[in-house]
Structures are given as structure tokens and as C-alpha cells.
Amino acid sequence: MNIVVLDGFALNPGDLDWTELESLGTVTIYDRTSDDEILSRIRKADIVLTNKTPLTSEILYQCPSLKMISVLATGYDIIDLMACNALGIVVCNVPDYGTKSVSQMTMALLLEVCNQVGYHAQQVKQGQWIHSKDWCFWDIPLIELDQKTMGIIGYGRIGQNTAKLAKAFGMNVLALGHKNFREDVTYVDMKTLCQQSDVIVLHCSLTAETYHLINEQTLSWMKPGSILINNARGDLVDETALANALNTNHIYAAALDVVSKEPMEKNNPLLKAKNCFITPHMSWASLEARQRILNTTIENIRGFLNSKPIHQVKMNQ
């Protein structure tokens, strides 16, 4: 089998071992692949592994040998599933690798807003504590999470795990929805969630329905002083509307691990927005989570080679 990895560096910058993958066929690993390099690199491939490198119908119809695509992630919106279905190409993903890591990052983002440990640690290193007239100092109001309300939009595996962490801090939890699929949370509609939540967390998928779910209207429903956390998908948020809400002090803060265009562009309005904390799409990237991606991808390929695909993505998913 001719196996091609199109963008292996993000998954494995050098701290994982490709050996088990290489035992499954002839493997070519590219750190990164630009759009104009995709076709030449996979034209003769039997199996392609991709994380964020898109595989369009125009590309796929020119790859007669291609039998399987395994996405090195959960999301598969970069794959033209309709073309794969027509061509008989099996598509697999990694559905549950980063639940704990993403939830942990959610709380890290929230705690940074509430305590700003990084900022105050830097102040100490710059000598502010040494020269302080008092035995302690803080430049920014500190926020206690106990008895605050977290509203979670997207109550799947990650949302449920984040709820557990929030409850450990004494928070109350709401979730967006109309049916009580689980009894451990109170389901409310979007407007109620915005109006009652001190912290809103996005853990939902990006679809036509959720594109710019956080917009001028939904931001207007949010409580003054509330906090928005997004480490799901950047396009869930209308970034101009969020920047305006921050700059006018309608909401207190936003902490984001994703933006609409990645890498981030220099004209993104959130770069200069007040009290906006941004990290570079790293929620998924713990060593443990990336190892799970690699392990599951190898399982996906083995299953395919044994005519028993696992984690297969279907058209109606």
C-alpha cells in the first residue's frame, strides 16, 4: 500500500514514532502540503492521511488509485464526502481523542481570564513585587467561579466532560437543547442560555446552522460582564461583532483558541479587542491526545486493510 501523509508536522513535530504506521505499507510523510502540491503528492496514493489539507472533488477525481482517506482529527469538513462516496473512497476519522485535553484547555482559558496567572507571573519577573509597598498585589480584578453559571453549547463528549470540571469548581451548568437527553444538566434555549450564563462555552460542530452562532443578536442577550470561551471552531463567532461587544464593555472577556482564518491574519479585529485572550489552536495538541490520534489512525488503516473499516464517516453524519 502506498500511504501518503500530507501534513504530518502538526501531529508529530518529532515526539511521536511513525514506525508502526510504516509497517503497513510504503509511507511518505510530508510536514506540510500547499494547495498546488496536493495532486502531485497523492495522485498514485492508495491511502491518504490529512489533518487540515483539503481534498476537494477536483483533486479526488484525478486520483484513481485512492481507496481510503483517514483524517488525523475528528472534523472532516475538509473532505468532499460526496465525491468520496461516488468514487468508493472510504473516509475514516478519529472521533474521541481529545475530550480530556480540550476540556482541560477550556478551563485553562477560563482560569486565565479569572486569575491572569501569566500576567501576574510576568509582573513579578519584571520586579513589581520586589518594589511593592504591600506584601501582595493584583492589577486586575480576580473572579471566583463558585456559584457562577456556565452555559455549554454542544453537549457531546467534550461538553459533558467540561461540565464535570465546571461542577468541580462549584459552577451551575446549562446546556443548549430542547430535550433532556441526559439528566445531569438543565437544557434551555439559546436566548435563555445567553441571559443566564456568566460563562458561555462553545463545544459544538461548525455547520451551516452554527456558522456565526455568536453574533450581534446573541451577544446582545449575554449578561454584562459575562465571558465567552471558544476552543471549537473559529467561524462559530462573528469576530467583528465580538470585538465590538468587548470594546464597548458589553461582555467582560473572551478567551479563544480558534479564529476564522488560521494562521491568524494581522487584520483580525480580535487582535486589538479589549480583554481578548487568544491562543494558537492548541487545545487538541497534548502529547497524550496526539498519540491517541496516531494509534487510532493505525487502527483505522488496519481495519480497512482487513475489509472491516472502523470510525468510518458516512454521508449522513
PDB file of C-alpha atoms in Angstrom:
ATOM      1  CA  MET A   1       0.000   0.000   0.000  1.00  0.00           C
ATOM      2  CA  ASN A   2       1.219   3.469  -0.925  1.00  0.00           C
ATOM      3  CA  ILE A   3       0.423   5.675   2.097  1.00  0.00           C
ATOM      4  CA  VAL A   4       0.902   9.439   1.963  1.00  0.00           C
ATOM      5  CA  VAL A   5       0.744  11.789   4.969  1.00  0.00           C
ATOM      6  CA  LEU A   6       0.080  15.314   3.709  1.00  0.00           C
ATOM      7  CA  ASP A   7       0.614  17.388   6.847  1.00  0.00           C
ATOM      8  CA  GLY A   8       2.343  15.296   9.464  1.00  0.00           C
ATOM      9  CA  PHE A   9       4.199  18.012  11.370  1.00  0.00           C
ATOM     10  CA  ALA A  10       1.227  19.265  13.387  1.00  0.00           C
ATOM     11  CA  LEU A  11       0.549  15.747  14.642  1.00  0.00           C
ATOM     12  CA  ASN A  12       4.169  14.738  15.048  1.00  0.00           C
ATOM     13  CA  PRO A  13       6.770  17.513  15.286  1.00  0.00           C
ATOM     14  CA  GLY A  14       9.243  14.848  16.408  1.00  0.00           C
ATOM     15  CA  ASP A  15       7.947  13.468  19.696  1.00  0.00           C
ATOM     16  CA  LEU A  16       5.931  10.548  18.259  1.00  0.00           C
ATOM     17  CA  ASP A  17       7.074   7.431  16.395  1.00  0.00           C
ATOM     18  CA  TRP A  18       5.896   6.707  12.850  1.00  0.00           C
ATOM     19  CA  THR A  19       7.342   3.147  12.874  1.00  0.00           C
ATOM     20  CA  GLU A  20       4.041   1.290  13.334  1.00  0.00           C
ATOM     21  CA  LEU A  21       2.453   3.251  10.506  1.00  0.00           C
ATOM     22  CA  GLU A  22       5.430   2.480   8.283  1.00  0.00           C
ATOM     23  CA  SER A  23       4.870  -1.242   8.874  1.00  0.00           C
ATOM     24  CA  LEU A  24       1.561  -1.028   6.990  1.00  0.00           C
ATOM     25  CA  GLY A  25       2.987  -0.040   3.607  1.00  0.00           C
ATOM     26  CA  THR A  26       5.262   2.334   1.770  1.00  0.00           C
ATOM     27  CA  VAL A  27       4.865   5.595   3.685  1.00  0.00           C
ATOM     28  CA  THR A  28       5.738   9.099   2.503  1.00  0.00           C
ATOM     29  CA  ILE A  29       5.418  11.803   5.135  1.00  0.00           C
ATOM     30  CA  TYR A  30       5.255  15.495   4.300  1.00  0.00           C
ATOM     31  CA  ASP A  31       5.399  18.061   7.096  1.00  0.00           C
ATOM     32  CA  ARG A  32       3.123  20.404   5.146  1.00  0.00           C
ATOM     33  CA  THR A  33       1.475  20.449   1.727  1.00  0.00           C
ATOM     34  CA  SER A  34       0.380  23.569  -0.121  1.00  0.00           C
ATOM     35  CA  ASP A  35      -2.734  23.519  -2.299  1.00  0.00           C
ATOM     36  CA  ASP A  36      -0.746  23.337  -5.503  1.00  0.00           C
ATOM     37  CA  GLU A  37       1.251  20.337  -4.234  1.00  0.00           C
ATOM     38  CA  ILE A  38      -1.664  18.117  -3.203  1.00  0.00           C
ATOM     39  CA  LEU A  39      -2.414  16.419  -6.507  1.00  0.00           C
ATOM     40  CA  SER A  40       1.170  15.572  -7.402  1.00  0.00           C
ATOM     41  CA  ARG A  41       1.725  14.050  -3.965  1.00  0.00           C
ATOM     42  CA  ILE A  42      -1.362  11.824  -3.816  1.00  0.00           C
ATOM     43  CA  ARG A  43      -2.056  11.004  -7.477  1.00  0.00           C
ATOM     44  CA  LYS A  44      -0.675   7.474  -7.046  1.00  0.00           C
ATOM     45  CA  ALA A  45      -1.554   7.002  -3.369  1.00  0.00           C
ATOM     46  CA  ASP A  46      -3.748   4.177  -2.083  1.00  0.00           C
ATOM     47  CA  ILE A  47      -4.264   5.750   1.346  1.00  0.00           C
ATOM     48  CA  VAL A  48      -4.008   9.432   2.295  1.00  0.00           C
ATOM     49  CA  LEU A  49      -3.712  10.866   5.789  1.00  0.00           C
ATOM     50  CA  THR A  50      -4.627  14.517   6.219  1.00  0.00           C
ATOM     51  CA  ASN A  51      -5.325  16.845   9.090  1.00  0.00           C
ATOM     52  CA  LYS A  52      -6.176  20.243   7.596  1.00  0.00           C
ATOM     53  CA  THR A  53      -5.046  19.821   3.978  1.00  0.00           C
ATOM     54  CA  PRO A  54      -8.266  19.877   1.912  1.00  0.00           C
ATOM     55  CA  LEU A  55      -9.227  17.107  -0.502  1.00  0.00           C
ATOM     56  CA  THR A  56     -11.720  18.504  -2.985  1.00  0.00           C
ATOM     57  CA  SER A  57     -13.708  16.721  -5.677  1.00  0.00           C
ATOM     58  CA  GLU A  58     -11.421  18.268  -8.310  1.00  0.00           C
ATOM     59  CA  ILE A  59      -8.439  16.573  -6.674  1.00  0.00           C
ATOM     60  CA  LEU A  60     -10.144  13.293  -5.814  1.00  0.00           C
ATOM     61  CA  TYR A  61     -11.380  12.599  -9.346  1.00  0.00           C
ATOM     62  CA  GLN A  62      -7.776  12.692 -10.525  1.00  0.00           C
ATOM     63  CA  CYS A  63      -6.583  10.039  -8.068  1.00  0.00           C
ATOM     64  CA  PRO A  64      -7.695   6.666  -9.492  1.00  0.00           C
ATOM     65  CA  SER A  65      -5.633   4.630  -7.010  1.00  0.00           C
ATOM     66  CA  LEU A  66      -7.063   6.285  -3.907  1.00  0.00           C
ATOM     67  CA  LYS A  67      -9.041   3.862  -1.752  1.00  0.00           C
ATOM     68  CA  MET A  68      -9.015   5.392   1.719  1.00  0.00           C
ATOM     69  CA  ILE A  69      -8.659   8.753   3.459  1.00  0.00           C
ATOM     70  CA  SER A  70      -8.007   8.832   7.189  1.00  0.00           C
ATOM     71  CA  VAL A  71      -8.409  12.238   8.814  1.00  0.00           C
ATOM     72  CA  LEU A  72      -5.921  12.943  11.593  1.00  0.00           C
ATOM     73  CA  ALA A  73      -8.658  14.669  13.574  1.00  0.00           C
ATOM     74  CA  THR A  74     -12.357  14.444  14.398  1.00  0.00           C
ATOM     75  CA  GLY A  75     -13.629  17.100  11.986  1.00  0.00           C
ATOM     76  CA  TYR A  76     -13.828  16.093   8.323  1.00  0.00           C
ATOM     77  CA  ASP A  77     -15.194  19.233   6.674  1.00  0.00           C
ATOM     78  CA  ILE A  78     -12.009  19.441   4.582  1.00  0.00           C
ATOM     79  CA  ILE A  79     -13.049  16.266   2.711  1.00  0.00           C
ATOM     80  CA  ASP A  80     -15.584  16.238  -0.131  1.00  0.00           C
ATOM     81  CA  LEU A  81     -17.651  13.327   1.144  1.00  0.00           C
ATOM     82  CA  MET A  82     -19.984  13.348  -1.839  1.00  0.00           C
ATOM     83  CA  ALA A  83     -17.069  12.798  -4.204  1.00  0.00           C
ATOM     84  CA  CYS A  84     -15.649  10.083  -1.939  1.00  0.00           C
ATOM     85  CA  ASN A  85     -18.998   8.333  -1.891  1.00  0.00           C
ATOM     86  CA  ALA A  86     -19.238   8.450  -5.689  1.00  0.00           C
ATOM     87  CA  LEU A  87     -15.682   7.163  -6.090  1.00  0.00           C
ATOM     88  CA  GLY A  88     -15.966   4.455  -3.434  1.00  0.00           C
ATOM     89  CA  ILE A  89     -13.282   6.014  -1.234  1.00  0.00           C
ATOM     90  CA  VAL A  90     -13.583   5.058   2.433  1.00  0.00           C
ATOM     91  CA  VAL A  91     -13.218   8.013   4.811  1.00  0.00           C
ATOM     92  CA  CYS A  92     -12.354   7.497   8.487  1.00  0.00           C
ATOM     93  CA  ASN A  93     -11.678   9.906  11.328  1.00  0.00           C
ATOM     94  CA  VAL A  94     -10.626   9.888  14.979  1.00  0.00           C
ATOM     95  CA  PRO A  95     -13.807  10.599  16.929  1.00  0.00           C
ATOM     96  CA  ASP A  96     -12.700  10.663  20.549  1.00  0.00           C
ATOM     97  CA  TYR A  97      -9.060  11.501  21.071  1.00  0.00           C
ATOM     98  CA  GLY A  98      -9.078  14.942  22.661  1.00  0.00           C
ATOM     99  CA  THR A  99     -12.005  15.050  25.068  1.00  0.00           C
ATOM    100  CA  LYS A 100      -9.895  15.453  28.193  1.00  0.00           C
ATOM    101  CA  SER A 101      -7.316  17.747  26.605  1.00  0.00           C
ATOM    102  CA  VAL A 102      -9.868  20.091  25.036  1.00  0.00           C
ATOM    103  CA  SER A 103     -11.899  20.308  28.248  1.00  0.00           C
ATOM    104  CA  GLN A 104      -8.732  20.970  30.226  1.00  0.00           C
ATOM    105  CA  MET A 105      -7.851  23.805  27.838  1.00  0.00           C
ATOM    106  CA  THR A 106     -11.371  25.202  28.204  1.00  0.00           C
ATOM    107  CA  MET A 107     -10.826  25.555  31.924  1.00  0.00           C
ATOM    108  CA  ALA A 108      -7.290  26.878  31.400  1.00  0.00           C
ATOM    109  CA  LEU A 109      -8.674  29.649  29.192  1.00  0.00           C
ATOM    110  CA  LEU A 110     -11.377  30.429  31.731  1.00  0.00           C
ATOM    111  CA  LEU A 111      -8.951  30.467  34.647  1.00  0.00           C
ATOM    112  CA  GLU A 112      -6.604  32.763  32.746  1.00  0.00           C
ATOM    113  CA  VAL A 113      -9.454  35.249  32.385  1.00  0.00           C
ATOM    114  CA  CYS A 114     -10.391  34.901  36.046  1.00  0.00           C
ATOM    115  CA  ASN A 115      -6.905  34.914  37.620  1.00  0.00           C
ATOM    116  CA  GLN A 116      -4.493  36.011  34.873  1.00  0.00           C
ATOM    117  CA  VAL A 117      -1.675  33.928  36.295  1.00  0.00           C
ATOM    118  CA  GLY A 118       0.529  34.520  33.253  1.00  0.00           C
ATOM    119  CA  TYR A 119       0.223  38.294  33.502  1.00  0.00           C
ATOM    120  CA  HIS A 120       0.918  38.430  37.239  1.00  0.00           C
ATOM    121  CA  ALA A 121       3.828  35.997  36.969  1.00  0.00           C
ATOM    122  CA  GLN A 122       5.362  38.296  34.350  1.00  0.00           C
ATOM    123  CA  GLN A 123       4.814  41.286  36.619  1.00  0.00           C
ATOM    124  CA  VAL A 124       6.758  39.517  39.358  1.00  0.00           C
ATOM    125  CA  LYS A 125       9.638  38.763  36.978  1.00  0.00           C
ATOM    126  CA  GLN A 126       9.686  42.420  35.977  1.00  0.00           C
ATOM    127  CA  GLY A 127      10.218  43.412  39.615  1.00  0.00           C
ATOM    128  CA  GLN A 128       6.756  44.698  40.501  1.00  0.00           C
ATOM    129  CA  TRP A 129       6.524  42.548  43.644  1.00  0.00           C
ATOM    130  CA  ILE A 130      10.038  43.412  44.734  1.00  0.00           C
ATOM    131  CA  HIS A 131       9.128  47.089  44.641  1.00  0.00           C
ATOM    132  CA  SER A 132       5.623  46.676  46.028  1.00  0.00           C
ATOM    133  CA  LYS A 133       4.708  48.640  49.140  1.00  0.00           C
ATOM    134  CA  ASP A 134       2.478  45.766  50.256  1.00  0.00           C
ATOM    135  CA  TRP A 135       3.039  42.060  50.794  1.00  0.00           C
ATOM    136  CA  CYS A 136       0.736  41.245  47.858  1.00  0.00           C
ATOM    137  CA  PHE A 137      -0.731  42.929  44.812  1.00  0.00           C
ATOM    138  CA  TRP A 138      -3.030  42.297  41.867  1.00  0.00           C
ATOM    139  CA  ASP A 139      -3.617  44.660  38.991  1.00  0.00           C
ATOM    140  CA  ILE A 140      -6.792  43.051  37.648  1.00  0.00           C
ATOM    141  CA  PRO A 141      -9.966  42.020  39.489  1.00  0.00           C
ATOM    142  CA  LEU A 142      -9.963  38.334  40.414  1.00  0.00           C
ATOM    143  CA  ILE A 143     -13.078  36.257  39.729  1.00  0.00           C
ATOM    144  CA  GLU A 144     -14.312  33.295  41.784  1.00  0.00           C
ATOM    145  CA  LEU A 145     -16.182  30.635  39.786  1.00  0.00           C
ATOM    146  CA  ASP A 146     -18.136  29.090  42.641  1.00  0.00           C
ATOM    147  CA  GLN A 147     -21.902  29.539  42.100  1.00  0.00           C
ATOM    148  CA  LYS A 148     -21.382  31.113  38.695  1.00  0.00           C
ATOM    149  CA  THR A 149     -23.309  29.599  35.769  1.00  0.00           C
ATOM    150  CA  MET A 150     -21.655  28.041  32.737  1.00  0.00           C
ATOM    151  CA  GLY A 151     -23.704  27.668  29.563  1.00  0.00           C
ATOM    152  CA  ILE A 152     -22.382  24.967  27.227  1.00  0.00           C
ATOM    153  CA  ILE A 153     -23.310  24.971  23.555  1.00  0.00           C
ATOM    154  CA  GLY A 154     -22.579  21.478  22.268  1.00  0.00           C
ATOM    155  CA  TYR A 155     -23.197  18.872  24.956  1.00  0.00           C
ATOM    156  CA  GLY A 156     -21.397  15.913  23.435  1.00  0.00           C
ATOM    157  CA  ARG A 157     -18.380  14.137  24.880  1.00  0.00           C
ATOM    158  CA  ILE A 158     -16.343  17.304  25.309  1.00  0.00           C
ATOM    159  CA  GLY A 159     -19.249  19.366  26.584  1.00  0.00           C
ATOM    160  CA  GLN A 160     -20.125  16.730  29.162  1.00  0.00           C
ATOM    161  CA  ASN A 161     -16.533  16.487  30.355  1.00  0.00           C
ATOM    162  CA  THR A 162     -16.256  20.265  30.623  1.00  0.00           C
ATOM    163  CA  ALA A 163     -19.452  20.241  32.690  1.00  0.00           C
ATOM    164  CA  LYS A 164     -17.803  17.846  35.154  1.00  0.00           C
ATOM    165  CA  LEU A 165     -14.840  20.180  35.535  1.00  0.00           C
ATOM    166  CA  ALA A 166     -17.079  23.219  35.912  1.00  0.00           C
ATOM    167  CA  LYS A 167     -19.110  21.481  38.615  1.00  0.00           C
ATOM    168  CA  ALA A 168     -15.885  20.641  40.451  1.00  0.00           C
ATOM    169  CA  PHE A 169     -15.385  24.421  40.715  1.00  0.00           C
ATOM    170  CA  GLY A 170     -18.879  24.774  42.145  1.00  0.00           C
ATOM    171  CA  MET A 171     -20.441  26.112  38.960  1.00  0.00           C
ATOM    172  CA  ASN A 172     -24.003  25.558  37.806  1.00  0.00           C
ATOM    173  CA  VAL A 173     -24.322  24.216  34.262  1.00  0.00           C
ATOM    174  CA  LEU A 174     -26.819  24.894  31.482  1.00  0.00           C
ATOM    175  CA  ALA A 175     -26.778  23.315  28.032  1.00  0.00           C
ATOM    176  CA  LEU A 176     -28.376  24.342  24.770  1.00  0.00           C
ATOM    177  CA  GLY A 177     -31.158  21.959  23.798  1.00  0.00           C
ATOM    178  CA  HIS A 178     -34.832  21.131  23.967  1.00  0.00           C
ATOM    179  CA  LYS A 179     -34.782  17.518  25.125  1.00  0.00           C
ATOM    180  CA  ASN A 180     -33.388  16.056  28.298  1.00  0.00           C
ATOM    181  CA  PHE A 181     -31.002  13.588  26.686  1.00  0.00           C
ATOM    182  CA  ARG A 182     -29.041  13.492  29.956  1.00  0.00           C
ATOM    183  CA  GLU A 183     -30.277  14.181  33.436  1.00  0.00           C
ATOM    184  CA  ASP A 184     -27.077  15.829  34.720  1.00  0.00           C
ATOM    185  CA  VAL A 185     -27.738  19.198  33.116  1.00  0.00           C
ATOM    186  CA  THR A 186     -30.517  21.729  32.638  1.00  0.00           C
ATOM    187  CA  TYR A 187     -31.421  22.253  28.981  1.00  0.00           C
ATOM    188  CA  VAL A 188     -32.505  25.708  27.833  1.00  0.00           C
ATOM    189  CA  ASP A 189     -32.951  27.609  24.582  1.00  0.00           C
ATOM    190  CA  MET A 190     -30.292  29.920  23.149  1.00  0.00           C
ATOM    191  CA  LYS A 191     -31.708  33.165  24.477  1.00  0.00           C
ATOM    192  CA  THR A 192     -32.133  31.782  27.996  1.00  0.00           C
ATOM    193  CA  LEU A 193     -28.622  30.344  27.970  1.00  0.00           C
ATOM    194  CA  CYS A 194     -27.176  33.724  26.946  1.00  0.00           C
ATOM    195  CA  GLN A 195     -29.214  35.637  29.501  1.00  0.00           C
ATOM    196  CA  GLN A 196     -28.468  33.353  32.455  1.00  0.00           C
ATOM    197  CA  SER A 197     -24.841  32.313  31.880  1.00  0.00           C
ATOM    198  CA  ASP A 198     -21.836  34.029  33.409  1.00  0.00           C
ATOM    199  CA  VAL A 199     -19.614  31.964  31.127  1.00  0.00           C
ATOM    200  CA  ILE A 200     -20.586  30.632  27.688  1.00  0.00           C
ATOM    201  CA  VAL A 201     -18.510  27.801  26.237  1.00  0.00           C
ATOM    202  CA  LEU A 202     -18.642  26.635  22.625  1.00  0.00           C
ATOM    203  CA  HIS A 203     -18.149  22.910  22.059  1.00  0.00           C
ATOM    204  CA  CYS A 204     -20.373  22.439  19.004  1.00  0.00           C
ATOM    205  CA  SER A 205     -19.508  21.469  15.442  1.00  0.00           C
ATOM    206  CA  LEU A 206     -19.368  24.020  12.650  1.00  0.00           C
ATOM    207  CA  THR A 207     -22.353  23.585  10.340  1.00  0.00           C
ATOM    208  CA  ALA A 208     -24.492  25.853   8.205  1.00  0.00           C
ATOM    209  CA  GLU A 209     -26.768  26.243  11.245  1.00  0.00           C
ATOM    210  CA  THR A 210     -23.983  27.098  13.709  1.00  0.00           C
ATOM    211  CA  TYR A 211     -21.977  29.452  11.464  1.00  0.00           C
ATOM    212  CA  HIS A 212     -21.754  32.775  13.355  1.00  0.00           C
ATOM    213  CA  LEU A 213     -23.907  31.355  16.143  1.00  0.00           C
ATOM    214  CA  ILE A 214     -22.342  34.045  18.304  1.00  0.00           C
ATOM    215  CA  ASN A 215     -23.362  37.221  16.522  1.00  0.00           C
ATOM    216  CA  GLU A 216     -24.636  40.710  17.242  1.00  0.00           C
ATOM    217  CA  GLN A 217     -28.032  39.362  18.325  1.00  0.00           C
ATOM    218  CA  THR A 218     -26.811  36.579  20.627  1.00  0.00           C
ATOM    219  CA  LEU A 219     -24.115  38.833  22.088  1.00  0.00           C
ATOM    220  CA  SER A 220     -26.815  41.381  22.934  1.00  0.00           C
ATOM    221  CA  TRP A 221     -28.567  38.703  25.003  1.00  0.00           C
ATOM    222  CA  MET A 222     -25.444  37.965  27.053  1.00  0.00           C
ATOM    223  CA  LYS A 223     -25.143  39.297  30.567  1.00  0.00           C
ATOM    224  CA  PRO A 224     -22.974  42.380  31.064  1.00  0.00           C
ATOM    225  CA  GLY A 225     -19.689  41.148  32.495  1.00  0.00           C
ATOM    226  CA  SER A 226     -20.006  37.661  31.005  1.00  0.00           C
ATOM    227  CA  ILE A 227     -17.194  35.624  29.458  1.00  0.00           C
ATOM    228  CA  LEU A 228     -17.103  33.756  26.145  1.00  0.00           C
ATOM    229  CA  ILE A 229     -14.849  30.718  25.637  1.00  0.00           C
ATOM    230  CA  ASN A 230     -14.351  29.207  22.176  1.00  0.00           C
ATOM    231  CA  ASN A 231     -11.974  26.337  21.520  1.00  0.00           C
ATOM    232  CA  ALA A 232     -14.185  24.608  18.969  1.00  0.00           C
ATOM    233  CA  ARG A 233     -14.252  26.358  15.571  1.00  0.00           C
ATOM    234  CA  GLY A 234     -13.487  29.986  14.750  1.00  0.00           C
ATOM    235  CA  ASP A 235     -16.412  30.501  12.399  1.00  0.00           C
ATOM    236  CA  LEU A 236     -18.883  29.869  15.192  1.00  0.00           C
ATOM    237  CA  VAL A 237     -18.224  33.503  16.097  1.00  0.00           C
ATOM    238  CA  ASP A 238     -18.802  36.721  14.170  1.00  0.00           C
ATOM    239  CA  GLU A 239     -15.448  38.222  15.070  1.00  0.00           C
ATOM    240  CA  THR A 240     -16.358  41.814  14.268  1.00  0.00           C
ATOM    241  CA  ALA A 241     -19.455  41.607  16.459  1.00  0.00           C
ATOM    242  CA  LEU A 242     -17.438  40.043  19.290  1.00  0.00           C
ATOM    243  CA  ALA A 243     -14.746  42.725  19.046  1.00  0.00           C
ATOM    244  CA  ASN A 244     -17.433  45.394  19.287  1.00  0.00           C
ATOM    245  CA  ALA A 245     -19.011  43.719  22.335  1.00  0.00           C
ATOM    246  CA  LEU A 246     -15.616  43.621  24.059  1.00  0.00           C
ATOM    247  CA  ASN A 247     -14.603  47.150  23.137  1.00  0.00           C
ATOM    248  CA  THR A 248     -17.904  48.593  24.385  1.00  0.00           C
ATOM    249  CA  ASN A 249     -17.633  46.578  27.627  1.00  0.00           C
ATOM    250  CA  HIS A 250     -20.885  44.764  26.932  1.00  0.00           C
ATOM    251  CA  ILE A 251     -19.172  41.497  27.822  1.00  0.00           C
ATOM    252  CA  TYR A 252     -16.167  41.272  30.110  1.00  0.00           C
ATOM    253  CA  ALA A 253     -13.819  38.975  28.218  1.00  0.00           C
ATOM    254  CA  ALA A 254     -13.357  36.369  25.524  1.00  0.00           C
ATOM    255  CA  ALA A 255     -10.821  33.547  25.501  1.00  0.00           C
ATOM    256  CA  LEU A 256     -10.335  31.893  22.138  1.00  0.00           C
ATOM    257  CA  ASP A 257      -8.172  29.054  20.885  1.00  0.00           C
ATOM    258  CA  VAL A 258      -9.556  29.296  17.341  1.00  0.00           C
ATOM    259  CA  VAL A 259     -10.270  32.048  14.825  1.00  0.00           C
ATOM    260  CA  SER A 260     -11.994  32.138  11.456  1.00  0.00           C
ATOM    261  CA  LYS A 261      -8.796  32.156   9.399  1.00  0.00           C
ATOM    262  CA  GLU A 262      -5.811  30.138  10.594  1.00  0.00           C
ATOM    263  CA  PRO A 263      -2.992  31.018  10.813  1.00  0.00           C
ATOM    264  CA  MET A 264      -4.447  34.231  12.196  1.00  0.00           C
ATOM    265  CA  GLU A 265      -4.413  37.252   9.905  1.00  0.00           C
ATOM    266  CA  LYS A 266      -2.938  40.545  11.082  1.00  0.00           C
ATOM    267  CA  ASN A 267      -6.172  42.431  10.396  1.00  0.00           C
ATOM    268  CA  ASN A 268      -8.332  40.209  12.587  1.00  0.00           C
ATOM    269  CA  PRO A 269     -10.345  42.642  14.752  1.00  0.00           C
ATOM    270  CA  LEU A 270      -9.877  40.470  17.823  1.00  0.00           C
ATOM    271  CA  LEU A 271      -6.132  41.087  17.937  1.00  0.00           C
ATOM    272  CA  LYS A 272      -6.756  44.604  19.265  1.00  0.00           C
ATOM    273  CA  ALA A 273     -10.011  43.932  21.111  1.00  0.00           C
ATOM    274  CA  LYS A 274     -10.142  44.678  24.839  1.00  0.00           C
ATOM    275  CA  ASN A 275      -9.711  41.765  27.233  1.00  0.00           C
ATOM    276  CA  CYS A 276      -9.463  39.180  24.470  1.00  0.00           C
ATOM    277  CA  PHE A 277      -7.184  36.212  25.169  1.00  0.00           C
ATOM    278  CA  ILE A 278      -6.101  34.225  22.111  1.00  0.00           C
ATOM    279  CA  THR A 279      -4.068  31.021  21.895  1.00  0.00           C
ATOM    280  CA  PRO A 280      -2.951  29.334  18.625  1.00  0.00           C
ATOM    281  CA  HIS A 281      -5.377  26.386  18.186  1.00  0.00           C
ATOM    282  CA  MET A 282      -3.556  24.192  20.681  1.00  0.00           C
ATOM    283  CA  SER A 283      -6.394  22.623  22.713  1.00  0.00           C
ATOM    284  CA  TRP A 284      -6.060  19.306  20.880  1.00  0.00           C
ATOM    285  CA  ALA A 285      -2.284  19.077  20.949  1.00  0.00           C
ATOM    286  CA  SER A 286      -1.226  17.406  24.208  1.00  0.00           C
ATOM    287  CA  LEU A 287       1.254  14.572  23.687  1.00  0.00           C
ATOM    288  CA  GLU A 288      -1.300  12.113  25.001  1.00  0.00           C
ATOM    289  CA  ALA A 289      -4.031  13.279  22.635  1.00  0.00           C
ATOM    290  CA  ARG A 290      -1.746  13.258  19.601  1.00  0.00           C
ATOM    291  CA  GLN A 291      -0.590   9.741  20.454  1.00  0.00           C
ATOM    292  CA  ARG A 292      -4.231   8.654  20.518  1.00  0.00           C
ATOM    293  CA  ILE A 293      -4.723  10.163  17.065  1.00  0.00           C
ATOM    294  CA  LEU A 294      -1.792   8.185  15.692  1.00  0.00           C
ATOM    295  CA  ASN A 295      -2.880   4.965  17.397  1.00  0.00           C
ATOM    296  CA  THR A 296      -6.460   5.261  16.172  1.00  0.00           C
ATOM    297  CA  THR A 297      -5.350   6.136  12.650  1.00  0.00           C
ATOM    298  CA  ILE A 298      -3.267   2.968  12.545  1.00  0.00           C
ATOM    299  CA  GLU A 299      -6.327   1.024  13.752  1.00  0.00           C
ATOM    300  CA  ASN A 300      -8.388   2.697  11.011  1.00  0.00           C
ATOM    301  CA  ILE A 301      -5.935   1.602   8.325  1.00  0.00           C
ATOM    302  CA  ARG A 302      -5.678  -1.948   9.667  1.00  0.00           C
ATOM    303  CA  GLY A 303      -9.451  -2.214   9.767  1.00  0.00           C
ATOM    304  CA  PHE A 304      -9.673  -1.017   6.175  1.00  0.00           C
ATOM    305  CA  LEU A 305      -6.986  -3.461   5.017  1.00  0.00           C
ATOM    306  CA  ASN A 306      -8.963  -6.271   6.687  1.00  0.00           C
ATOM    307  CA  SER A 307     -12.162  -5.111   4.919  1.00  0.00           C
ATOM    308  CA  LYS A 308     -13.628  -4.040   8.266  1.00  0.00           C
ATOM    309  CA  PRO A 309     -13.423  -0.215   8.337  1.00  0.00           C
ATOM    310  CA  ILE A 310     -13.820   1.419  11.745  1.00  0.00           C
ATOM    311  CA  HIS A 311     -14.622   5.021  12.553  1.00  0.00           C
ATOM    312  CA  GLN A 312     -15.947   5.343   9.029  1.00  0.00           C
ATOM    313  CA  VAL A 313     -17.573   8.665   8.168  1.00  0.00           C
ATOM    314  CA  LYS A 314     -20.881   8.317   6.352  1.00  0.00           C
ATOM    315  CA  MET A 315     -22.608  10.865   4.134  1.00  0.00           C
ATOM    316  CA  ASN A 316     -25.475  11.444   6.585  1.00  0.00           C
ATOM    317  CA  GLN A 317     -23.249  12.112   9.615  1.00  0.00           C
TER     318      GLN A 317
END
